[in-house]
Amino acid sequence: MGSQIARRVKRQFGDESGVQVTNDDVIMWLNDAMREAVIQNSGINLKRKFVPSTAGEAFYSLPDPTNVAAVHSIQFRHMNDEAYEALQFMTPAQLDEFFPDWHTGYSHNTQAGTPAFYATDSSSKFKVYPVPDTTDGLGFSVLYNSFF
């Protein structure tokens, strides 16, 4: 879809050969527009993917990280339960204030149990606190707004 839009935009600019306006330029503009659309309407272009949880692990990769405009929510299920529980988003500063040991070590926290909070440290990772005390192939359910 993005390449079709890029062709139409380049045709409109009179640059079908892509000398001044490349497909990457158009995709970048589309993604900027998507970010703005997400700010205006958080329900736009939602996707849900599952991320395995690992006992003792704090850091996880977002599904398809180059396609994530914004994380809408992250849920966790404990020990293959049917139901997922929503994790509460906190900034790293909030986690520092309320849970000073949340960032102990690089990938492991000192607290293990059922995750209740998450923070994003980049556009490609999220970190949970406390760390899971179990491993589950479908441990986290990530709902996010996707780019084009």
CSV table of N, CA and C in Angstrom, one decimal:
chain,number,residue,atom,x,y,z
A,1,MET,N,0.8,-1.2,0.0
A,1,MET,CA,0.0,0.0,0.0
A,1,MET,C,0.9,1.3,0.0
A,2,GLY,N,1.9,1.3,0.8
A,2,GLY,CA,2.8,2.4,0.9
A,2,GLY,C,3.5,2.7,-0.4
A,3,SER,N,3.8,1.7,-1.2
A,3,SER,CA,4.5,2.0,-2.5
A,3,SER,C,3.5,2.6,-3.5
A,4,GLN,N,2.2,2.2,-3.4
A,4,GLN,CA,1.2,2.7,-4.3
A,4,GLN,C,1.0,4.2,-4.0
A,5,ILE,N,1.0,4.5,-2.7
A,5,ILE,CA,0.8,5.9,-2.3
A,5,ILE,C,2.0,6.7,-2.7
A,6,ALA,N,3.2,6.1,-2.6
A,6,ALA,CA,4.4,6.8,-3.0
A,6,ALA,C,4.4,7.1,-4.5
A,7,ARG,N,3.9,6.2,-5.3
A,7,ARG,CA,3.8,6.4,-6.8
A,7,ARG,C,2.9,7.6,-7.0
A,8,ARG,N,1.8,7.6,-6.3
A,8,ARG,CA,0.8,8.7,-6.6
A,8,ARG,C,1.3,10.0,-6.1
A,9,VAL,N,2.1,10.1,-5.0
A,9,VAL,CA,2.6,11.3,-4.5
A,9,VAL,C,3.7,11.8,-5.5
A,10,LYS,N,4.6,10.9,-6.0
A,10,LYS,CA,5.6,11.3,-6.9
A,10,LYS,C,5.0,11.8,-8.2
A,11,ARG,N,4.0,11.2,-8.7
A,11,ARG,CA,3.3,11.6,-9.9
A,11,ARG,C,2.7,13.1,-9.7
A,12,GLN,N,2.1,13.3,-8.5
A,12,GLN,CA,1.6,14.6,-8.2
A,12,GLN,C,2.7,15.7,-8.1
A,13,PHE,N,3.9,15.3,-7.6
A,13,PHE,CA,5.0,16.2,-7.6
A,13,PHE,C,5.7,16.4,-9.0
A,14,GLY,N,5.3,15.5,-9.9
A,14,GLY,CA,5.9,15.5,-11.2
A,14,GLY,C,7.3,14.9,-11.2
A,15,ASP,N,7.5,14.0,-10.3
A,15,ASP,CA,8.8,13.4,-10.1
A,15,ASP,C,8.7,11.8,-10.1
A,16,GLU,N,8.1,11.3,-11.1
A,16,GLU,CA,7.8,9.8,-11.1
A,16,GLU,C,9.1,9.0,-11.1
A,17,SER,N,10.2,9.6,-11.5
A,17,SER,CA,11.4,8.8,-11.5
A,17,SER,C,12.1,8.8,-10.1
A,18,GLY,N,11.6,9.6,-9.2
A,18,GLY,CA,12.1,9.7,-7.9
A,18,GLY,C,13.5,10.4,-7.7
A,19,VAL,N,13.7,11.4,-8.5
A,19,VAL,CA,14.9,12.2,-8.5
A,19,VAL,C,15.0,13.0,-7.2
A,20,GLN,N,13.9,13.7,-6.9
A,20,GLN,CA,13.8,14.6,-5.8
A,20,GLN,C,13.0,14.0,-4.6
A,21,VAL,N,12.0,13.2,-4.9
A,21,VAL,CA,11.1,12.6,-3.9
A,21,VAL,C,11.3,11.1,-4.0
A,22,THR,N,11.8,10.5,-3.0
A,22,THR,CA,12.0,9.0,-3.0
A,22,THR,C,10.8,8.3,-2.3
A,23,ASN,N,10.7,7.0,-2.5
A,23,ASN,CA,9.7,6.2,-1.8
A,23,ASN,C,9.9,6.4,-0.3
A,24,ASP,N,11.2,6.3,0.1
A,24,ASP,CA,11.5,6.5,1.6
A,24,ASP,C,11.0,7.8,2.1
A,25,ASP,N,11.1,8.9,1.3
A,25,ASP,CA,10.6,10.2,1.8
A,25,ASP,C,9.1,10.1,2.0
A,26,VAL,N,8.4,9.5,1.1
A,26,VAL,CA,6.9,9.5,1.2
A,26,VAL,C,6.5,8.6,2.4
A,27,ILE,N,7.2,7.5,2.5
A,27,ILE,CA,6.9,6.6,3.7
A,27,ILE,C,7.1,7.3,5.0
A,28,MET,N,8.2,8.1,5.1
A,28,MET,CA,8.5,8.9,6.2
A,28,MET,C,7.4,9.9,6.5
A,29,TRP,N,6.9,10.6,5.5
A,29,TRP,CA,5.8,11.5,5.6
A,29,TRP,C,4.5,10.8,6.1
A,30,LEU,N,4.3,9.6,5.5
A,30,LEU,CA,3.1,8.8,5.9
A,30,LEU,C,3.2,8.4,7.4
A,31,ASN,N,4.4,8.0,7.8
A,31,ASN,CA,4.6,7.6,9.2
A,31,ASN,C,4.4,8.8,10.2
A,32,ASP,N,4.9,10.0,9.8
A,32,ASP,CA,4.7,11.2,10.5
A,32,ASP,C,3.2,11.5,10.7
A,33,ALA,N,2.5,11.4,9.6
A,33,ALA,CA,1.0,11.6,9.6
A,33,ALA,C,0.4,10.6,10.5
A,34,MET,N,0.9,9.3,10.5
A,34,MET,CA,0.3,8.3,11.3
A,34,MET,C,0.5,8.6,12.8
A,35,ARG,N,1.7,9.1,13.2
A,35,ARG,CA,1.9,9.5,14.5
A,35,ARG,C,0.9,10.5,15.0
A,36,GLU,N,0.7,11.5,14.1
A,36,GLU,CA,-0.2,12.6,14.4
A,36,GLU,C,-1.7,12.0,14.5
A,37,ALA,N,-2.0,11.1,13.6
A,37,ALA,CA,-3.3,10.5,13.7
A,37,ALA,C,-3.5,9.7,15.0
A,38,VAL,N,-2.5,9.0,15.4
A,38,VAL,CA,-2.6,8.3,16.7
A,38,VAL,C,-2.8,9.2,17.9
A,39,ILE,N,-2.1,10.4,17.8
A,39,ILE,CA,-2.3,11.4,18.9
A,39,ILE,C,-3.8,11.8,18.9
A,40,GLN,N,-4.4,12.0,17.7
A,40,GLN,CA,-5.8,12.5,17.6
A,40,GLN,C,-6.8,11.4,17.9
A,41,ASN,N,-6.4,10.1,17.5
A,41,ASN,CA,-7.4,9.0,17.6
A,41,ASN,C,-6.6,7.7,18.0
A,42,SER,N,-6.5,7.4,19.2
A,42,SER,CA,-5.7,6.3,19.7
A,42,SER,C,-6.2,4.9,19.2
A,43,GLY,N,-7.4,4.8,18.6
A,43,GLY,CA,-7.9,3.6,18.1
A,43,GLY,C,-7.6,3.3,16.7
A,44,ILE,N,-6.8,4.1,16.0
A,44,ILE,CA,-6.5,3.9,14.6
A,44,ILE,C,-5.4,2.8,14.4
A,45,ASN,N,-5.7,2.0,13.4
A,45,ASN,CA,-4.7,1.0,12.9
A,45,ASN,C,-4.1,0.1,14.0
A,46,LEU,N,-5.0,-0.4,14.9
A,46,LEU,CA,-4.5,-1.2,16.0
A,46,LEU,C,-4.2,-2.6,15.6
A,47,LYS,N,-3.1,-3.1,16.2
A,47,LYS,CA,-2.7,-4.5,16.0
A,47,LYS,C,-2.4,-5.2,17.3
A,48,ARG,N,-2.7,-6.4,17.4
A,48,ARG,CA,-2.3,-7.2,18.7
A,48,ARG,C,-1.4,-8.3,18.3
A,49,LYS,N,-0.3,-8.4,19.0
A,49,LYS,CA,0.7,-9.5,18.8
A,49,LYS,C,1.1,-10.0,20.2
A,50,PHE,N,1.6,-11.2,20.2
A,50,PHE,CA,2.0,-11.8,21.5
A,50,PHE,C,3.5,-12.0,21.6
A,51,VAL,N,4.0,-11.8,22.8
A,51,VAL,CA,5.4,-11.9,23.0
A,51,VAL,C,5.6,-12.9,24.1
A,52,PRO,N,6.5,-13.9,23.9
A,52,PRO,CA,6.8,-14.9,25.0
A,52,PRO,C,7.4,-14.2,26.2
A,53,SER,N,7.0,-14.7,27.4
A,53,SER,CA,7.6,-14.2,28.7
A,53,SER,C,8.6,-15.3,29.1
A,54,THR,N,9.6,-14.8,29.8
A,54,THR,CA,10.7,-15.7,30.3
A,54,THR,C,10.9,-15.4,31.8
A,55,ALA,N,10.9,-16.4,32.6
A,55,ALA,CA,11.1,-16.2,34.0
A,55,ALA,C,12.4,-15.5,34.3
A,56,GLY,N,12.4,-14.4,35.1
A,56,GLY,CA,13.5,-13.7,35.4
A,56,GLY,C,14.0,-12.6,34.4
A,57,GLU,N,13.3,-12.5,33.3
A,57,GLU,CA,13.7,-11.6,32.3
A,57,GLU,C,12.9,-10.3,32.3
A,58,ALA,N,13.6,-9.1,32.3
A,58,ALA,CA,12.9,-7.8,32.4
A,58,ALA,C,12.7,-7.2,31.0
A,59,PHE,N,13.6,-7.3,30.1
A,59,PHE,CA,13.5,-6.6,28.8
A,59,PHE,C,12.9,-7.5,27.7
A,60,TYR,N,12.0,-7.0,26.9
A,60,TYR,CA,11.4,-7.7,25.8
A,60,TYR,C,11.3,-6.8,24.6
A,61,SER,N,11.4,-7.4,23.4
A,61,SER,CA,11.3,-6.7,22.2
A,61,SER,C,9.9,-6.5,21.8
A,62,LEU,N,9.5,-5.3,21.3
A,62,LEU,CA,8.2,-5.1,20.8
A,62,LEU,C,8.1,-5.9,19.5
A,63,PRO,N,6.8,-6.4,19.2
A,63,PRO,CA,6.6,-7.1,18.0
A,63,PRO,C,6.8,-6.2,16.8
A,64,ASP,N,7.5,-6.5,15.8
A,64,ASP,CA,7.6,-5.7,14.6
A,64,ASP,C,8.0,-4.3,14.9
A,65,PRO,N,9.1,-4.1,15.6
A,65,PRO,CA,9.4,-2.7,16.2
A,65,PRO,C,9.5,-1.6,15.2
A,66,THR,N,9.9,-1.8,14.0
A,66,THR,CA,9.9,-0.7,13.0
A,66,THR,C,8.5,-0.3,12.6
A,67,ASN,N,7.5,-1.1,12.9
A,67,ASN,CA,6.1,-0.8,12.5
A,67,ASN,C,5.3,-0.2,13.7
A,68,VAL,N,5.9,0.0,14.9
A,68,VAL,CA,5.1,0.4,16.0
A,68,VAL,C,5.1,2.0,16.1
A,69,ALA,N,3.9,2.6,15.9
A,69,ALA,CA,3.8,4.0,16.0
A,69,ALA,C,3.6,4.4,17.5
A,70,ALA,N,2.9,3.6,18.2
A,70,ALA,CA,2.7,3.8,19.7
A,70,ALA,C,2.2,2.5,20.3
A,71,VAL,N,2.6,2.3,21.5
A,71,VAL,CA,2.1,1.1,22.3
A,71,VAL,C,0.8,1.6,22.9
A,72,HIS,N,-0.2,0.8,22.7
A,72,HIS,CA,-1.6,1.2,23.3
A,72,HIS,C,-1.7,0.6,24.6
A,73,SER,N,-1.4,-0.7,24.8
A,73,SER,CA,-1.4,-1.4,26.1
A,73,SER,C,-0.6,-2.7,26.0
A,74,ILE,N,-0.2,-3.1,27.2
A,74,ILE,CA,0.5,-4.4,27.3
A,74,ILE,C,-0.2,-5.2,28.4
A,75,GLN,N,-0.5,-6.5,28.2
A,75,GLN,CA,-1.2,-7.3,29.2
A,75,GLN,C,-0.3,-8.5,29.4
A,76,PHE,N,-0.5,-9.2,30.6
A,76,PHE,CA,0.3,-10.3,30.9
A,76,PHE,C,-0.7,-11.4,31.4
A,77,ARG,N,-0.3,-12.7,31.1
A,77,ARG,CA,-1.1,-13.8,31.7
A,77,ARG,C,-0.1,-14.6,32.5
A,78,HIS,N,-0.5,-15.1,33.6
A,78,HIS,CA,0.4,-15.8,34.5
A,78,HIS,C,0.1,-17.3,34.4
A,79,MET,N,1.2,-18.0,34.1
A,79,MET,CA,1.2,-19.5,34.1
A,79,MET,C,0.1,-20.1,33.2
A,80,ASN,N,0.0,-19.7,32.0
A,80,ASN,CA,-0.9,-20.2,31.0
A,80,ASN,C,-2.4,-20.0,31.4
A,81,ASP,N,-2.7,-19.0,32.2
A,81,ASP,CA,-4.1,-18.6,32.5
A,81,ASP,C,-4.8,-18.2,31.2
A,82,GLU,N,-6.1,-18.3,31.2
A,82,GLU,CA,-6.8,-17.9,30.0
A,82,GLU,C,-6.9,-16.3,29.9
A,83,ALA,N,-7.0,-15.7,31.1
A,83,ALA,CA,-7.2,-14.2,31.1
A,83,ALA,C,-5.9,-13.5,31.2
A,84,TYR,N,-5.8,-12.4,30.5
A,84,TYR,CA,-4.7,-11.5,30.6
A,84,TYR,C,-5.1,-10.3,31.5
A,85,GLU,N,-4.1,-9.8,32.2
A,85,GLU,CA,-4.3,-8.7,33.1
A,85,GLU,C,-3.5,-7.5,32.5
A,86,ALA,N,-4.1,-6.3,32.5
A,86,ALA,CA,-3.4,-5.1,32.0
A,86,ALA,C,-2.3,-4.7,32.9
A,87,LEU,N,-1.1,-4.4,32.3
A,87,LEU,CA,0.0,-3.8,33.0
A,87,LEU,C,-0.2,-2.2,33.0
A,88,GLN,N,0.2,-1.6,34.0
A,88,GLN,CA,0.2,-0.1,34.1
A,88,GLN,C,1.4,0.5,33.5
A,89,PHE,N,1.3,1.4,32.6
A,89,PHE,CA,2.4,2.1,32.0
A,89,PHE,C,3.0,3.1,33.1
A,90,MET,N,4.3,3.1,33.2
A,90,MET,CA,5.0,4.1,34.0
A,90,MET,C,6.2,4.6,33.3
A,91,THR,N,6.6,5.8,33.5
A,91,THR,CA,7.8,6.3,32.9
A,91,THR,C,9.0,5.7,33.7
A,92,PRO,N,10.2,5.7,33.2
A,92,PRO,CA,11.3,5.3,34.0
A,92,PRO,C,11.5,6.1,35.3
A,93,ALA,N,11.2,7.4,35.2
A,93,ALA,CA,11.3,8.3,36.4
A,93,ALA,C,10.3,7.9,37.5
A,94,GLN,N,9.0,7.5,37.1
A,94,GLN,CA,8.0,7.1,38.0
A,94,GLN,C,8.5,5.7,38.7
A,95,LEU,N,9.0,4.8,37.9
A,95,LEU,CA,9.5,3.6,38.4
A,95,LEU,C,10.6,3.8,39.4
A,96,ASP,N,11.5,4.7,39.1
A,96,ASP,CA,12.6,5.1,40.0
A,96,ASP,C,12.0,5.6,41.3
A,97,GLU,N,11.0,6.4,41.3
A,97,GLU,CA,10.4,7.0,42.5
A,97,GLU,C,9.7,5.9,43.3
A,98,PHE,N,8.9,5.1,42.7
A,98,PHE,CA,8.1,4.1,43.5
A,98,PHE,C,8.8,2.8,43.7
A,99,PHE,N,9.7,2.4,42.8
A,99,PHE,CA,10.4,1.1,42.9
A,99,PHE,C,11.8,1.2,42.6
A,100,PRO,N,12.6,1.7,43.6
A,100,PRO,CA,14.0,2.1,43.3
A,100,PRO,C,14.8,0.9,42.8
A,101,ASP,N,14.4,-0.4,43.0
A,101,ASP,CA,15.2,-1.5,42.6
A,101,ASP,C,14.8,-2.0,41.2
A,102,TRP,N,13.9,-1.3,40.5
A,102,TRP,CA,13.3,-1.8,39.3
A,102,TRP,C,14.4,-2.0,38.2
A,103,HIS,N,15.5,-1.2,38.2
A,103,HIS,CA,16.5,-1.2,37.1
A,103,HIS,C,17.8,-1.9,37.6
A,104,THR,N,17.7,-2.7,38.7
A,104,THR,CA,18.9,-3.3,39.2
A,104,THR,C,19.4,-4.3,38.1
A,105,GLY,N,20.7,-4.2,37.8
A,105,GLY,CA,21.3,-5.0,36.7
A,105,GLY,C,20.8,-4.5,35.4
A,106,TYR,N,21.3,-5.1,34.3
A,106,TYR,CA,20.9,-4.7,33.0
A,106,TYR,C,19.6,-5.4,32.5
A,107,SER,N,19.5,-6.7,32.7
A,107,SER,CA,18.4,-7.4,32.1
A,107,SER,C,17.5,-8.0,33.2
A,108,HIS,N,18.0,-8.0,34.4
A,108,HIS,CA,17.2,-8.7,35.5
A,108,HIS,C,16.9,-7.7,36.6
A,109,ASN,N,15.7,-7.9,37.2
A,109,ASN,CA,15.3,-7.1,38.3
A,109,ASN,C,15.5,-8.0,39.5
A,110,THR,N,15.5,-7.4,40.7
A,110,THR,CA,15.6,-8.2,41.9
A,110,THR,C,14.2,-8.8,42.3
A,111,GLN,N,13.1,-8.2,41.9
A,111,GLN,CA,11.8,-8.6,42.3
A,111,GLN,C,11.2,-9.5,41.2
A,112,ALA,N,10.8,-10.7,41.6
A,112,ALA,CA,10.1,-11.6,40.6
A,112,ALA,C,8.7,-11.9,41.1
A,113,GLY,N,7.8,-12.1,40.2
A,113,GLY,CA,6.4,-12.3,40.5
A,113,GLY,C,5.5,-12.1,39.2
A,114,THR,N,4.4,-11.5,39.4
A,114,THR,CA,3.5,-11.2,38.3
A,114,THR,C,3.7,-9.7,37.9
A,115,PRO,N,4.2,-9.5,36.7
A,115,PRO,CA,4.4,-8.1,36.2
A,115,PRO,C,3.1,-7.3,36.4
A,116,ALA,N,3.3,-6.0,36.9
A,116,ALA,CA,2.2,-5.1,37.1
A,116,ALA,C,2.5,-3.8,36.3
A,117,PHE,N,3.7,-3.5,36.0
A,117,PHE,CA,4.1,-2.2,35.3
A,117,PHE,C,5.0,-2.5,34.1
A,118,TYR,N,4.9,-1.5,33.2
A,118,TYR,CA,5.9,-1.6,32.1
A,118,TYR,C,6.3,-0.2,31.8
A,119,ALA,N,7.5,-0.1,31.2
A,119,ALA,CA,8.0,1.1,30.7
A,119,ALA,C,8.7,0.8,29.3
A,120,THR,N,8.7,1.8,28.4
A,120,THR,CA,9.4,1.6,27.2
A,120,THR,C,10.7,2.4,27.3
A,121,ASP,N,11.8,1.7,26.9
A,121,ASP,CA,13.1,2.4,27.0
A,121,ASP,C,13.6,2.8,25.6
A,122,SER,N,12.9,2.4,24.6
A,122,SER,CA,13.2,2.8,23.2
A,122,SER,C,12.0,2.5,22.4
A,123,SER,N,12.1,2.7,21.1
A,123,SER,CA,11.0,2.4,20.2
A,123,SER,C,10.9,0.9,19.9
A,124,SER,N,11.9,0.1,20.4
A,124,SER,CA,11.9,-1.3,20.1
A,124,SER,C,11.8,-2.3,21.3
A,125,LYS,N,11.9,-1.7,22.5
A,125,LYS,CA,11.9,-2.6,23.7
A,125,LYS,C,10.9,-2.1,24.7
A,126,PHE,N,10.5,-3.0,25.6
A,126,PHE,CA,9.7,-2.6,26.8
A,126,PHE,C,10.3,-3.4,28.0
A,127,LYS,N,10.2,-2.9,29.2
A,127,LYS,CA,10.7,-3.5,30.4
A,127,LYS,C,9.5,-3.7,31.4
A,128,VAL,N,9.5,-4.8,32.0
A,128,VAL,CA,8.4,-5.0,33.0
A,128,VAL,C,9.0,-5.1,34.4
A,129,TYR,N,8.1,-4.8,35.4
A,129,TYR,CA,8.4,-4.9,36.8
A,129,TYR,C,7.2,-5.3,37.6
A,130,PRO,N,7.3,-6.2,38.4
A,130,PRO,CA,8.5,-7.1,38.6
A,130,PRO,C,8.6,-8.1,37.4
A,131,VAL,N,9.8,-8.7,37.4
A,131,VAL,CA,10.0,-9.7,36.3
A,131,VAL,C,9.1,-10.9,36.5
A,132,PRO,N,8.7,-11.5,35.4
A,132,PRO,CA,7.9,-12.7,35.5
A,132,PRO,C,8.6,-13.8,36.3
A,133,ASP,N,7.8,-14.6,37.0
A,133,ASP,CA,8.4,-15.7,37.7
A,133,ASP,C,8.1,-17.0,37.0
A,134,THR,N,7.5,-16.9,35.8
A,134,THR,CA,7.2,-18.1,35.0
A,134,THR,C,7.5,-17.8,33.5
A,135,THR,N,7.6,-18.9,32.7
A,135,THR,CA,7.8,-18.7,31.3
A,135,THR,C,6.5,-19.2,30.6
A,136,ASP,N,6.1,-18.4,29.5
A,136,ASP,CA,4.9,-18.7,28.8
A,136,ASP,C,5.1,-18.2,27.4
A,137,GLY,N,4.8,-19.0,26.4
A,137,GLY,CA,5.0,-18.7,25.0
A,137,GLY,C,4.1,-17.6,24.5
A,138,LEU,N,3.0,-17.3,25.2
A,138,LEU,CA,2.1,-16.2,24.9
A,138,LEU,C,1.9,-15.3,26.1
A,139,GLY,N,3.0,-15.1,26.8
A,139,GLY,CA,2.9,-14.3,28.1
A,139,GLY,C,2.4,-12.9,28.0
A,140,PHE,N,2.9,-12.2,27.0
A,140,PHE,CA,2.5,-10.8,26.9
A,140,PHE,C,1.6,-10.6,25.7
A,141,SER,N,0.5,-9.8,25.8
A,141,SER,CA,-0.3,-9.4,24.7
A,141,SER,C,0.0,-7.9,24.5
A,142,VAL,N,0.5,-7.5,23.3
A,142,VAL,CA,0.8,-6.1,23.1
A,142,VAL,C,-0.1,-5.6,22.0
A,143,LEU,N,-0.8,-4.5,22.4
A,143,LEU,CA,-1.7,-3.8,21.5
A,143,LEU,C,-1.0,-2.5,21.1
A,144,TYR,N,-0.9,-2.3,19.8
A,144,TYR,CA,-0.1,-1.1,19.4
A,144,TYR,C,-0.7,-0.6,18.1
A,145,ASN,N,-0.4,0.7,17.9
A,145,ASN,CA,-0.8,1.4,16.6
A,145,ASN,C,0.3,1.1,15.6
A,146,SER,N,0.0,0.7,14.4
A,146,SER,CA,1.0,0.3,13.4
A,146,SER,C,1.1,1.4,12.4
A,147,PHE,N,2.4,1.5,11.9
A,147,PHE,CA,2.6,2.4,10.8
A,147,PHE,C,2.1,1.7,9.5
A,148,PHE,N,2.3,2.4,8.4
A,148,PHE,CA,2.0,1.8,7.1
A,148,PHE,C,3.1,0.9,6.7
